[in-house]
Amino acid sequence: MARRGGFPGGGMGGGNMNNIMKQAMKMQKDMEKAQEELADKTVEAASGGGAVKVIATCGKEIRQIEISQDVVDPDDVEMLQDLVLAAVNEALRKADEETQATMSKYTGGLGNMPGLF
């Protein structure tokens, strides 16, 4: 007797297709909720031994920049610019890492694809 191919239950998955769709919809809702929470979650970075501190959200919004008076030198504005730039870039890198770590819980590693989140 020949064995029939396909999924148990007949058709293209039978009753399992409804379960798969429900799981996909739940996963989508969970991911949307996680993205909303990440938009407000903050990360902090510093440069110059803490002379410049930046607080950013995982939604990549800079919330706060603190600059110590010790690094404000009118004769060396370029150094201050470099410190601010380094702290901002580090905060955004941390925000990306936090986003990837959180979303990979839902995507099973697909979150490593550039531009996905």
Short mmCIF file of C-alpha atoms in Angstrom, two decimals:
data_model
loop_
_atom_site.label_atom_id
_atom_site.label_comp_id
_atom_site.label_asym_id
_atom_site.label_seq_id
_atom_site.Cartn_x
_atom_site.Cartn_y
_atom_site.Cartn_z
CA MET A 1 0.00 0.00 0.00
CA ALA A 2 1.46 3.38 -0.98
CA ARG A 3 1.95 6.00 1.67
CA ARG A 4 0.37 9.36 1.02
CA GLY A 5 2.58 12.43 1.33
CA GLY A 6 1.67 15.65 3.04
CA PHE A 7 0.90 16.59 6.58
CA PRO A 8 -1.09 14.51 9.05
CA GLY A 9 -4.68 15.59 9.10
CA GLY A 10 -4.92 16.06 5.34
CA GLY A 11 -4.70 19.21 3.30
CA MET A 12 -1.87 21.65 3.93
CA GLY A 13 -1.55 21.04 7.61
CA GLY A 14 -5.15 20.47 8.61
CA GLY A 15 -6.03 21.94 11.98
CA ASN A 16 -2.38 22.72 12.64
CA MET A 17 -2.51 25.68 10.25
CA ASN A 18 -4.86 27.53 12.59
CA ASN A 19 -2.49 26.92 15.49
CA ILE A 20 0.45 28.16 13.46
CA MET A 21 -1.46 31.32 12.53
CA LYS A 22 -2.42 31.93 16.17
CA GLN A 23 1.19 31.48 17.25
CA ALA A 24 2.40 33.85 14.53
CA MET A 25 -0.15 36.49 15.56
CA LYS A 26 0.86 36.14 19.23
CA MET A 27 4.52 36.43 18.32
CA GLN A 28 3.80 39.56 16.28
CA LYS A 29 1.92 41.15 19.20
CA ASP A 30 4.72 40.22 21.61
CA MET A 31 7.32 41.74 19.27
CA GLU A 32 5.30 44.95 18.88
CA LYS A 33 5.02 45.24 22.66
CA ALA A 34 8.76 44.66 23.04
CA GLN A 35 9.51 47.34 20.42
CA GLU A 36 7.28 49.82 22.28
CA GLU A 37 9.06 49.06 25.55
CA LEU A 38 12.46 49.38 23.87
CA ALA A 39 11.54 52.79 22.47
CA ASP A 40 11.53 54.16 26.04
CA LYS A 41 14.29 52.00 27.53
CA THR A 42 17.44 54.02 28.14
CA VAL A 43 21.13 53.23 27.92
CA GLU A 44 24.03 55.33 29.16
CA ALA A 45 27.51 55.80 27.76
CA ALA A 46 30.43 57.99 28.68
CA SER A 47 33.74 59.16 27.27
CA GLY A 48 36.75 60.97 28.62
CA GLY A 49 36.64 59.00 31.85
CA GLY A 50 33.07 60.09 32.50
CA ALA A 51 33.60 63.74 31.54
CA VAL A 52 30.88 63.42 28.87
CA LYS A 53 27.82 61.26 29.54
CA VAL A 54 25.01 60.50 27.12
CA ILE A 55 21.65 58.91 27.82
CA ALA A 56 19.81 57.54 24.79
CA THR A 57 16.76 55.38 24.21
CA CYS A 58 16.80 52.11 22.34
CA GLY A 59 14.60 54.02 19.90
CA LYS A 60 17.80 55.98 19.14
CA GLU A 61 16.70 59.25 20.69
CA ILE A 62 19.29 61.19 22.68
CA ARG A 63 17.62 62.13 25.95
CA GLN A 64 20.44 63.81 27.81
CA ILE A 65 24.04 64.94 27.44
CA GLU A 66 26.09 65.89 30.50
CA ILE A 67 29.43 67.66 30.07
CA SER A 68 31.82 68.22 32.93
CA GLN A 69 33.15 71.76 33.15
CA ASP A 70 36.63 70.26 33.35
CA VAL A 71 36.59 69.47 29.61
CA VAL A 72 35.16 72.79 28.44
CA ASP A 73 38.19 74.59 27.05
CA PRO A 74 37.58 77.40 24.55
CA ASP A 75 41.06 76.77 23.16
CA ASP A 76 40.34 73.08 22.49
CA VAL A 77 36.80 72.82 21.18
CA GLU A 78 37.80 69.91 18.95
CA MET A 79 38.56 67.71 21.99
CA LEU A 80 35.09 68.37 23.41
CA GLN A 81 33.51 67.60 20.05
CA ASP A 82 35.40 64.29 19.92
CA LEU A 83 34.30 63.37 23.45
CA VAL A 84 30.64 64.13 22.68
CA LEU A 85 30.82 62.20 19.41
CA ALA A 86 32.40 59.18 21.11
CA ALA A 87 29.82 59.12 23.90
CA VAL A 88 26.88 59.48 21.48
CA ASN A 89 28.18 56.72 19.22
CA GLU A 90 28.73 54.41 22.20
CA ALA A 91 25.20 55.08 23.50
CA LEU A 92 23.71 54.29 20.08
CA ARG A 93 25.82 51.10 19.87
CA LYS A 94 24.53 50.03 23.30
CA ALA A 95 20.96 50.80 22.19
CA ASP A 96 21.45 48.57 19.13
CA GLU A 97 22.86 45.75 21.26
CA GLU A 98 19.94 45.97 23.69
CA THR A 99 17.44 45.96 20.83
CA GLN A 100 19.08 42.96 19.16
CA ALA A 101 19.24 41.02 22.44
CA THR A 102 15.60 41.70 23.26
CA MET A 103 14.22 41.01 19.79
CA SER A 104 16.27 37.83 19.27
CA LYS A 105 14.12 36.25 21.98
CA TYR A 106 11.24 36.45 19.52
CA THR A 107 13.02 35.96 16.22
CA GLY A 108 15.28 33.04 17.08
CA GLY A 109 18.37 34.78 15.71
CA LEU A 110 16.80 36.50 12.72
CA GLY A 111 17.36 39.77 14.59
CA ASN A 112 20.98 39.63 13.47
CA MET A 113 19.91 40.73 10.01
CA PRO A 114 20.96 44.37 9.50
CA GLY A 115 18.05 46.80 9.32
CA LEU A 116 15.44 44.35 10.65
CA PHE A 117 14.67 46.51 13.72
#
